[in-house]
Short mmCIF file of C-alpha atoms and ligand atoms in Angstrom, two decimals:
data_model
loop_
_atom_site.label_atom_id
_atom_site.label_comp_id
_atom_site.label_asym_id
_atom_site.label_seq_id
_atom_site.Cartn_x
_atom_site.Cartn_y
_atom_site.Cartn_z
CA MET A 17 136.17 199.61 70.84
CA THR A 18 134.53 197.62 73.62
CA ASN A 19 136.55 196.10 76.41
CA ILE A 20 136.75 192.33 76.23
CA PRO A 21 135.96 190.83 79.68
CA GLU A 22 139.11 189.37 81.13
CA GLU A 23 139.66 186.55 83.56
CA LYS A 24 142.03 187.69 86.31
CA THR A 25 144.55 184.88 86.32
CA LEU A 26 148.29 184.34 86.03
CA ASP A 27 147.58 181.25 83.92
CA SER A 28 144.50 179.01 83.66
CA SER A 29 146.08 176.02 81.90
CA ILE A 30 145.79 173.75 84.94
CA THR A 31 142.26 174.97 85.67
CA LEU A 32 141.33 174.20 82.05
CA LEU A 33 142.51 170.61 82.43
CA GLN A 34 140.75 170.33 85.80
CA GLU A 35 137.42 171.78 84.62
CA GLY A 36 137.51 170.14 81.18
CA PHE A 37 134.75 170.63 78.62
CA PRO A 38 132.74 173.40 80.35
CA PHE A 39 135.79 175.68 80.94
CA LEU A 40 135.03 178.18 78.15
CA HIS A 41 131.24 177.91 78.38
CA LYS A 42 131.27 178.54 82.13
CA ARG A 43 133.28 181.76 81.77
CA MET A 44 131.12 182.97 78.86
CA GLN A 45 128.14 182.59 81.22
CA GLN A 46 129.92 184.27 84.14
CA PHE A 47 130.86 187.25 81.97
CA ASN A 48 127.52 187.12 80.14
CA SER A 49 129.53 187.54 76.97
CA ASP A 50 130.37 185.54 73.85
CA ILE A 51 133.95 186.70 74.09
CA PHE A 52 136.48 186.85 76.93
CA LYS A 53 140.20 186.83 77.54
CA THR A 54 142.20 184.44 79.65
CA ARG A 55 145.79 183.18 79.84
CA LEU A 56 146.79 179.69 78.74
CA LEU A 57 150.25 178.14 78.34
CA GLY A 58 151.80 181.48 79.29
CA GLU A 59 150.02 183.71 76.76
CA GLU A 60 146.88 185.82 76.52
CA VAL A 61 144.12 184.02 74.62
CA ILE A 62 140.78 185.31 73.31
CA CYS A 63 137.87 182.84 73.51
CA ILE A 64 134.90 183.32 71.19
CA HIS A 65 131.47 181.68 70.84
CA GLY A 66 128.61 181.50 68.36
CA PRO A 67 127.97 181.00 64.62
CA GLU A 68 129.16 184.51 63.71
CA ALA A 69 132.34 183.89 65.69
CA ALA A 70 132.77 180.56 63.88
CA GLN A 71 132.39 182.29 60.52
CA VAL A 72 135.14 184.77 61.43
CA PHE A 73 137.31 181.95 62.85
CA TYR A 74 137.13 180.09 59.53
CA ASP A 75 137.94 183.20 57.47
CA THR A 76 141.45 182.42 56.23
CA SER A 77 142.18 186.07 55.51
CA LYS A 78 141.89 186.68 59.26
CA PHE A 79 143.23 183.47 60.80
CA GLN A 80 145.98 180.95 60.23
CA ARG A 81 146.72 177.60 61.85
CA LYS A 82 150.51 177.94 61.85
CA GLY A 83 151.63 178.17 65.47
CA ALA A 84 148.15 177.47 66.87
CA ILE A 85 148.40 173.84 68.01
CA PRO A 86 150.48 173.30 71.15
CA LYS A 87 153.40 170.88 70.80
CA PRO A 88 152.07 168.47 73.51
CA VAL A 89 148.95 167.95 71.35
CA GLN A 90 151.07 167.42 68.22
CA LYS A 91 153.32 164.96 70.03
CA THR A 92 150.36 162.79 71.03
CA LEU A 93 147.07 163.31 69.18
CA LEU A 94 147.96 164.80 65.81
CA GLY A 95 151.61 164.21 64.98
CA GLU A 96 153.99 167.05 64.19
CA ASP A 97 153.51 169.53 61.33
CA GLY A 98 150.66 167.68 59.64
CA VAL A 99 147.66 169.01 57.70
CA GLN A 100 146.14 170.60 60.83
CA THR A 101 149.06 173.07 61.10
CA MET A 102 149.15 174.13 57.43
CA ASP A 103 147.76 177.17 55.62
CA ASP A 104 147.02 178.49 52.15
CA VAL A 105 148.05 176.65 48.98
CA ALA A 106 150.09 174.03 50.84
CA HIS A 107 147.09 173.24 53.07
CA ARG A 108 144.63 173.08 50.18
CA HIS A 109 146.93 170.73 48.29
CA ARG A 110 147.34 168.41 51.29
CA LYS A 111 143.63 168.62 52.13
CA ALA A 112 142.74 167.66 48.57
CA MET A 113 144.67 164.43 49.12
CA PHE A 114 142.55 163.68 52.19
CA MET A 115 139.29 164.63 50.48
CA SER A 116 140.13 162.42 47.46
CA LEU A 117 139.70 159.50 49.88
CA MET A 118 136.21 160.60 50.91
CA SER A 119 134.36 159.65 47.72
CA LYS A 120 131.21 157.54 48.00
CA ALA A 121 133.11 154.53 46.62
CA SER A 122 135.89 154.93 49.15
CA ILE A 123 133.44 155.29 52.06
CA ASN A 124 131.52 152.22 50.85
CA HIS A 125 134.78 150.29 50.73
CA LEU A 126 135.49 151.28 54.35
CA LEU A 127 131.95 150.27 55.37
CA ALA A 128 132.42 146.86 53.73
CA GLN A 129 135.63 146.31 55.71
CA CYS A 130 133.97 147.41 58.95
CA ASP A 131 130.99 145.16 58.19
CA ARG A 132 133.33 142.16 58.01
CA ALA A 133 134.90 143.07 61.32
CA TRP A 134 131.48 143.62 62.98
CA ARG A 135 130.28 140.19 61.80
CA ALA A 136 133.42 138.46 63.09
CA TYR A 137 133.06 140.16 66.49
CA VAL A 138 129.36 139.31 66.76
CA THR A 139 130.27 135.65 66.15
CA LYS A 140 132.76 135.90 69.01
CA TRP A 141 130.42 137.84 71.31
CA VAL A 142 127.58 135.32 71.29
CA ASN A 143 129.91 132.89 73.11
CA MET A 144 131.09 135.41 75.69
CA PRO A 145 129.43 136.24 79.02
CA GLU A 146 129.98 139.96 78.50
CA VAL A 147 131.79 142.45 76.31
CA VAL A 148 133.23 145.93 76.98
CA LEU A 149 131.80 147.56 73.88
CA PHE A 150 134.16 150.58 73.83
CA GLU A 151 137.22 148.30 73.78
CA ASP A 152 135.94 145.82 71.20
CA VAL A 153 134.68 148.57 68.91
CA GLN A 154 138.18 150.11 68.95
CA GLU A 155 139.41 146.78 67.53
CA ILE A 156 136.57 146.60 64.98
CA MET A 157 137.40 150.13 63.81
CA CYS A 158 141.12 149.35 63.70
CA LEU A 159 140.50 146.26 61.57
CA GLY A 160 138.16 148.20 59.27
CA ALA A 161 140.49 151.21 58.98
CA CYS A 162 143.62 149.16 58.21
CA ALA A 163 141.84 146.93 55.68
CA TRP A 164 140.41 150.04 53.98
CA ALA A 165 143.76 151.81 53.94
CA GLY A 166 145.67 148.78 52.61
CA VAL A 167 147.76 148.61 55.79
CA PRO A 168 148.72 145.03 56.69
CA LEU A 169 147.64 144.08 60.22
CA LYS A 170 148.33 140.70 61.81
CA PRO A 171 145.52 139.30 63.99
CA THR A 172 147.95 139.22 66.93
CA GLU A 173 148.62 142.97 66.55
CA VAL A 174 145.04 144.19 66.55
CA ARG A 175 144.65 144.85 70.29
CA GLN A 176 147.95 146.71 70.67
CA ARG A 177 147.45 148.86 67.57
CA ALA A 178 143.86 149.71 68.54
CA GLN A 179 145.01 150.58 72.07
CA ASP A 180 147.80 152.79 70.72
CA PHE A 181 145.49 154.72 68.38
CA THR A 182 143.12 155.24 71.29
CA ALA A 183 145.94 156.26 73.67
CA MET A 184 146.93 159.05 71.26
CA VAL A 185 143.38 160.40 71.35
CA ASP A 186 143.05 159.84 75.09
CA ALA A 187 146.11 162.05 75.70
CA PHE A 188 144.83 165.30 74.18
CA GLY A 189 143.55 166.87 77.40
CA ALA A 190 146.13 165.48 79.80
CA ALA A 191 149.45 166.57 81.27
CA ASP A 192 150.02 163.48 83.43
CA MET A 193 150.65 159.79 82.76
CA ARG A 194 147.97 159.85 80.07
CA HIS A 195 150.10 162.31 78.11
CA TYR A 196 153.17 160.06 78.36
CA ARG A 197 151.14 157.00 77.38
CA GLY A 198 149.99 158.95 74.32
CA ARG A 199 153.56 159.88 73.37
CA LYS A 200 154.72 156.29 73.71
CA ALA A 201 151.75 155.07 71.68
CA ARG A 202 152.55 157.61 68.96
CA SER A 203 156.19 156.69 68.74
CA ARG A 204 155.32 152.96 68.53
CA THR A 205 152.69 153.65 65.87
CA GLU A 206 154.95 155.96 63.85
CA SER A 207 157.67 153.36 63.75
CA TRP A 208 155.18 150.69 62.60
CA VAL A 209 153.46 152.88 59.97
CA GLY A 210 156.79 154.41 58.88
CA GLY A 211 158.08 150.92 58.16
CA ILE A 212 155.05 150.24 55.97
CA ILE A 213 155.52 153.51 54.01
CA GLU A 214 159.13 152.51 53.45
CA GLN A 215 158.13 149.05 52.20
CA VAL A 216 155.76 150.67 49.69
CA ARG A 217 158.44 153.08 48.48
CA LYS A 218 160.95 150.25 48.13
CA LYS A 219 158.33 148.28 46.15
CA LYS A 220 158.32 145.48 48.73
CA LEU A 221 154.63 146.06 49.40
CA HIS A 222 152.16 146.69 46.56
CA PRO A 223 148.95 148.30 47.82
CA ASP A 224 146.10 149.00 45.41
CA GLU A 225 146.65 152.30 43.57
CA ASN A 226 143.41 153.73 44.95
CA SER A 227 144.18 152.78 48.53
CA PRO A 228 144.92 155.41 51.18
CA LEU A 229 148.30 153.75 51.82
CA TYR A 230 149.35 154.11 48.16
CA ILE A 231 147.98 157.64 47.85
CA VAL A 232 149.70 158.92 51.00
CA ALA A 233 152.97 157.04 50.36
CA TRP A 234 153.25 158.56 46.86
CA HIS A 235 151.97 162.06 47.64
CA TYR A 236 154.03 164.97 46.30
CA ASP A 237 153.92 168.42 47.89
CA THR A 238 153.32 171.71 46.05
CA ALA A 239 157.06 171.94 45.25
CA GLY A 240 156.87 168.54 43.52
CA LYS A 241 158.76 166.78 46.34
CA LEU A 242 157.71 163.39 47.70
CA LEU A 243 156.56 163.78 51.32
CA SER A 244 159.26 162.84 53.80
CA LYS A 245 158.75 159.38 55.31
CA LYS A 246 157.95 161.06 58.64
CA MET A 247 155.32 163.36 57.07
CA ALA A 248 153.67 160.54 55.13
CA THR A 249 153.58 158.52 58.35
CA VAL A 250 151.90 161.36 60.27
CA GLU A 251 149.28 161.82 57.52
CA LEU A 252 148.51 158.11 57.17
CA ILE A 253 148.01 157.98 60.94
CA ASN A 254 145.74 161.04 60.50
CA LEU A 255 143.45 158.70 58.55
CA LEU A 256 143.68 155.58 60.73
CA ARG A 257 143.60 157.06 64.25
CA PRO A 258 140.37 159.06 63.88
CA ILE A 259 138.54 156.05 62.45
CA VAL A 260 139.47 154.14 65.62
CA ALA A 261 138.31 157.19 67.60
CA ILE A 262 134.79 156.71 66.24
CA ALA A 263 134.62 154.05 69.01
CA TYR A 264 134.05 156.94 71.45
CA TYR A 265 130.93 157.96 69.54
CA VAL A 266 129.79 154.33 69.21
CA ALA A 267 130.09 153.92 73.01
CA PHE A 268 128.03 157.10 73.43
CA SER A 269 125.50 155.86 70.87
CA ALA A 270 125.06 152.64 72.89
CA LEU A 271 124.67 154.73 76.05
CA ALA A 272 122.04 156.93 74.37
CA LEU A 273 120.19 153.84 73.17
CA HIS A 274 120.25 152.38 76.69
CA LYS A 275 118.91 155.62 78.17
CA HIS A 276 116.28 156.05 75.45
CA PRO A 277 114.82 152.63 74.58
CA GLU A 278 111.81 154.51 73.19
CA TYR A 279 113.86 155.09 70.00
CA LEU A 280 114.65 151.41 69.37
CA GLU A 281 111.82 150.72 66.90
CA ARG A 282 112.50 153.86 64.86
CA LEU A 283 116.21 153.00 64.79
CA ARG A 284 115.38 149.61 63.32
CA GLN A 285 113.65 151.08 60.27
CA PRO A 286 115.39 150.00 57.06
CA ASP A 287 115.52 153.45 55.42
CA GLY A 288 118.05 154.63 58.06
CA ARG A 289 116.63 158.17 58.18
CA PHE A 290 116.06 158.08 61.91
CA ARG A 291 119.47 156.47 62.47
CA GLU A 292 121.04 159.51 60.82
CA MET A 293 119.09 161.89 63.09
CA PHE A 294 120.12 159.84 66.13
CA VAL A 295 123.79 159.91 65.09
CA GLN A 296 123.66 163.69 64.60
CA GLU A 297 122.20 164.09 68.09
CA VAL A 298 124.94 161.86 69.55
CA ARG A 299 127.52 164.15 67.91
CA ARG A 300 125.76 167.20 69.36
CA PHE A 301 124.94 165.91 72.83
CA TYR A 302 128.04 163.98 73.86
CA PRO A 303 131.37 165.78 74.25
CA PHE A 304 134.43 165.17 72.12
CA ALA A 305 136.27 168.24 70.75
CA PRO A 306 136.16 170.98 73.43
CA PHE A 307 137.41 173.93 71.33
CA LEU A 308 139.59 174.81 68.34
CA GLY A 309 142.51 177.21 68.07
CA ALA A 310 143.85 179.56 65.39
CA ARG A 311 146.15 182.63 65.31
CA VAL A 312 145.26 186.06 63.95
CA ARG A 313 146.99 186.35 60.58
CA ASN A 314 146.36 190.06 59.99
CA GLU A 315 144.93 192.42 62.58
CA PHE A 316 141.22 193.16 62.25
CA ASP A 317 138.20 194.49 64.13
CA TRP A 318 135.11 192.39 64.74
CA GLY A 319 132.07 193.00 66.94
CA GLY A 320 133.66 196.19 68.27
CA ASN A 321 136.79 194.29 69.35
CA HIS A 322 140.32 194.51 68.06
CA PHE A 323 142.22 191.33 67.20
CA LYS A 324 145.99 191.86 67.11
CA LYS A 325 148.21 189.97 64.67
CA GLY A 326 149.56 186.77 66.24
CA LYS A 327 146.88 186.53 68.98
CA LEU A 328 145.72 183.00 69.80
CA VAL A 329 141.93 182.63 69.56
CA LEU A 330 139.86 179.65 70.75
CA LEU A 331 136.44 178.79 69.33
CA ASP A 332 134.04 177.28 71.90
CA VAL A 333 132.90 174.04 70.19
CA TYR A 334 131.45 172.31 73.25
CA GLY A 335 129.59 175.44 74.36
CA MET A 336 128.07 175.92 70.90
CA LEU A 337 126.67 172.37 70.93
CA HIS A 338 124.88 173.14 74.22
CA ASP A 339 123.77 176.72 73.65
CA PRO A 340 120.01 177.25 74.20
CA ARG A 341 120.10 180.06 71.61
CA LEU A 342 121.03 177.45 68.98
CA TRP A 343 119.30 174.32 70.35
CA GLU A 344 115.93 174.20 72.05
CA LYS A 345 116.41 172.53 75.44
CA PRO A 346 120.00 171.50 74.68
CA GLU A 347 120.17 169.43 77.89
CA LEU A 348 117.70 166.93 76.34
CA PHE A 349 118.76 164.13 73.98
CA LYS A 350 116.27 164.61 71.14
CA PRO A 351 117.18 163.20 67.70
CA GLU A 352 113.92 164.67 66.35
CA ARG A 353 115.53 168.11 66.41
CA PHE A 354 117.45 167.05 63.29
CA ALA A 355 114.31 166.09 61.33
CA ASN A 356 114.06 169.44 59.60
CA TRP A 357 117.30 170.96 60.69
CA GLN A 358 118.43 173.74 58.38
CA GLY A 359 121.86 174.56 59.67
CA SER A 360 124.67 176.60 58.26
CA PRO A 361 128.27 175.29 58.14
CA PHE A 362 128.91 177.36 61.27
CA ASP A 363 126.28 176.38 63.85
CA PHE A 364 126.69 172.60 64.26
CA ILE A 365 130.42 172.07 64.49
CA PRO A 366 131.32 168.91 66.48
CA GLN A 367 134.02 168.22 63.87
CA GLY A 368 134.77 171.81 62.93
CA GLY A 369 132.91 174.17 60.58
CA GLY A 370 133.20 176.00 57.28
CA GLU A 371 134.20 174.30 54.05
CA PHE A 372 135.93 170.95 53.70
CA GLU A 373 138.24 171.71 50.77
CA LEU A 374 139.24 175.28 51.60
CA GLY A 375 139.31 175.18 55.39
CA HIS A 376 140.19 172.85 58.23
CA ARG A 377 136.79 171.23 58.74
CA CYS A 378 137.24 167.53 59.59
CA ALA A 379 138.06 165.55 56.45
CA GLY A 380 136.41 162.47 57.95
CA GLU A 381 133.01 163.87 58.93
CA TRP A 382 131.09 161.87 56.29
CA ILE A 383 133.00 158.73 57.25
CA THR A 384 132.18 159.33 60.91
CA ILE A 385 128.45 159.66 60.22
CA GLU A 386 128.30 156.57 57.99
CA VAL A 387 130.41 154.40 60.31
CA MET A 388 128.26 155.45 63.29
CA LYS A 389 125.06 154.63 61.38
CA GLN A 390 126.47 151.20 60.52
CA ALA A 391 127.46 150.58 64.16
CA LEU A 392 123.98 151.54 65.36
CA GLY A 393 122.51 149.26 62.71
CA PHE A 394 124.46 146.34 64.21
CA LEU A 395 123.38 147.21 67.74
CA VAL A 396 119.68 147.38 66.89
CA ASN A 397 119.20 144.95 63.98
CA HIS A 398 121.86 142.26 64.31
CA ILE A 399 122.04 141.58 68.04
CA SER A 400 120.02 141.72 71.22
CA TYR A 401 121.79 142.25 74.53
CA GLU A 402 121.41 143.31 78.12
CA VAL A 403 123.13 146.18 79.87
CA PRO A 404 123.98 144.93 83.39
CA PRO A 405 124.36 147.38 86.30
CA GLN A 406 127.59 149.35 85.82
CA ASN A 407 129.07 152.85 85.99
CA LEU A 408 127.91 154.53 82.78
CA TYR A 409 128.73 158.02 84.06
CA TYR A 410 130.97 160.14 81.82
CA LYS A 411 133.05 162.88 83.38
CA LEU A 412 133.01 166.36 81.87
CA ASP A 413 136.23 167.23 83.69
CA ARG A 414 138.15 164.71 81.60
CA MET A 415 139.03 165.38 77.93
CA PRO A 416 138.30 163.23 76.03
CA THR A 417 135.60 161.40 77.94
CA TYR A 418 133.56 158.20 77.63
CA PRO A 419 131.19 156.16 79.82
CA GLN A 420 133.42 154.93 82.62
CA SER A 421 132.52 151.24 82.37
CA GLY A 422 133.14 151.33 78.60
CA VAL A 423 129.49 150.15 78.18
CA ILE A 424 129.41 146.49 79.19
CA ILE A 425 126.85 144.39 77.33
CA SER A 426 125.90 140.82 78.24
CA ASN A 427 123.70 137.94 77.09
CA ILE A 428 124.41 138.82 73.47
CA ARG A 429 122.23 137.00 70.93
CA ARG A 430 121.95 137.25 67.17
CA ILE A 431 118.58 138.52 65.99
C1 HEM B 501 140.05 167.62 61.65
C2 HEM B 501 136.95 165.93 64.96
C3 HEM B 501 136.85 161.68 62.67
C4 HEM B 501 140.30 163.21 59.64
C5 HEM B 501 139.16 167.53 62.69
C6 HEM B 501 138.82 168.63 63.56
C7 HEM B 501 137.96 168.15 64.50
C8 HEM B 501 137.74 166.76 64.21
C9 HEM B 501 137.33 168.93 65.64
C10 HEM B 501 139.40 170.04 63.48
C11 HEM B 501 138.60 170.98 62.65
C12 HEM B 501 139.28 172.32 62.58
O1 HEM B 501 140.46 172.44 62.92
O2 HEM B 501 138.66 173.30 62.16
C13 HEM B 501 136.71 164.61 64.66
C14 HEM B 501 135.89 163.73 65.46
C15 HEM B 501 135.85 162.53 64.80
C16 HEM B 501 136.67 162.67 63.61
C17 HEM B 501 135.20 164.10 66.76
C18 HEM B 501 135.13 161.27 65.17
C19 HEM B 501 135.49 160.56 66.17
C20 HEM B 501 137.70 161.76 61.60
C21 HEM B 501 137.90 160.72 60.62
C22 HEM B 501 138.89 161.14 59.78
C23 HEM B 501 139.31 162.45 60.23
C24 HEM B 501 137.10 159.42 60.59
C25 HEM B 501 139.50 160.47 58.58
C26 HEM B 501 139.32 159.23 58.25
C27 HEM B 501 140.55 164.52 59.97
C28 HEM B 501 141.58 165.32 59.31
C29 HEM B 501 141.50 166.60 59.88
C30 HEM B 501 140.44 166.54 60.88
C31 HEM B 501 142.53 164.86 58.21
C32 HEM B 501 142.36 167.80 59.54
C33 HEM B 501 141.64 168.68 58.53
C34 HEM B 501 142.40 169.95 58.21
O3 HEM B 501 143.20 170.41 59.03
O4 HEM B 501 142.17 170.49 57.13
N1 HEM B 501 138.48 166.41 63.08
N2 HEM B 501 137.17 163.94 63.58
N3 HEM B 501 138.57 162.79 61.32
N4 HEM B 501 139.91 165.29 60.90
FE1 HEM B 501 138.48 164.64 62.15
#
């Protein structure tokens, strides 16, 4: 057995929040190792890096998710006891419900709803001196997501709901006011969405039978029991919130476009091939998920190291997206790297790795890619705009992060 390098610390939780995205990556470099130990939230944690590590991490005979996600993250970002915390048959059954909403027809339906919202906002924008893209795109996504899901949304509610979905995401790496804003946003959202689930169950609201609202509201667990109202609420929010979160990636896409105007013409091409490469590079280059956690289910040995039952293990997502062994010159934004990219499910993991149906890989990855391509299409083919001087810097010591100005665009014209 080799000795796993160990950070000498009583607890690094505060340092993790202070250092943000590079926390794991930095220590891997200091130890010159793809594995090290530290202490977080009062317990010893093993951090691992690399495609082989990802493959082990997604092996469900070795790892489980039960007990892996800290309560503060469940009380803000994810909701309590949802799909992310489940294992085995119960997880696969719940995941199948999510994946049933990811068909081509369902994604096209979402894109049609987002298209309507984009067009309405463009009509508004051409009469405005400037727009904070990150904020308006949250609203566009919220409108698109609710219309897709069959969730009624009054025009007067859009801003508040979009802000609440975003506040839940914004809270995941915070222990201060941001955390409390996230909790408040979640409780407001759960009471709103819970009321809608109840209306469906009491037959006061009649969503389409194929709609996410109907499917989640009438989902039965493996024991044949209807999900509790609270559980259905958490899972419906697990569909709406991350669609609104795509606004982070749209803001980063606009930033990338501003920094790399040389790609504009290729992005305008109707076949959309280059847009897909660009979107993939945005998901690689710009930070979102820092790492993922799971607990050792049964003890095992890997790479000369022993993993004890119950040990918490973190997989270094951010570090893997910036590792020169996986990406040539990772510090450069180069969509071309995806032209002939032949990856495995374990080396490009901005939204998790492994299999969709059997593991915890993000259920909404296809949606994310398509919605980002559509957003880019609007930015390059539907409007022209200027980017006035502003603070476009994004902090790596803040999780999640986004360009500080929110990407202000001005002098917006239809093309
Ligand atoms: C899981 C990231 C968009 C639904 C995840 C995971 C990550 C992630 C890192 C965890 C993977 C793991 O635990 O192994 C993102 C990012 C998004 C995004 C960065 C874009 C902003 C979406 C969308 C949806 C969605 C659009 C649905 C409409 C889910 C669900 C899970 C999940 C249901 C839980 C899967 C499971 O536990 O089996 N996502 N996601 N996500 N995501 Fe996403």
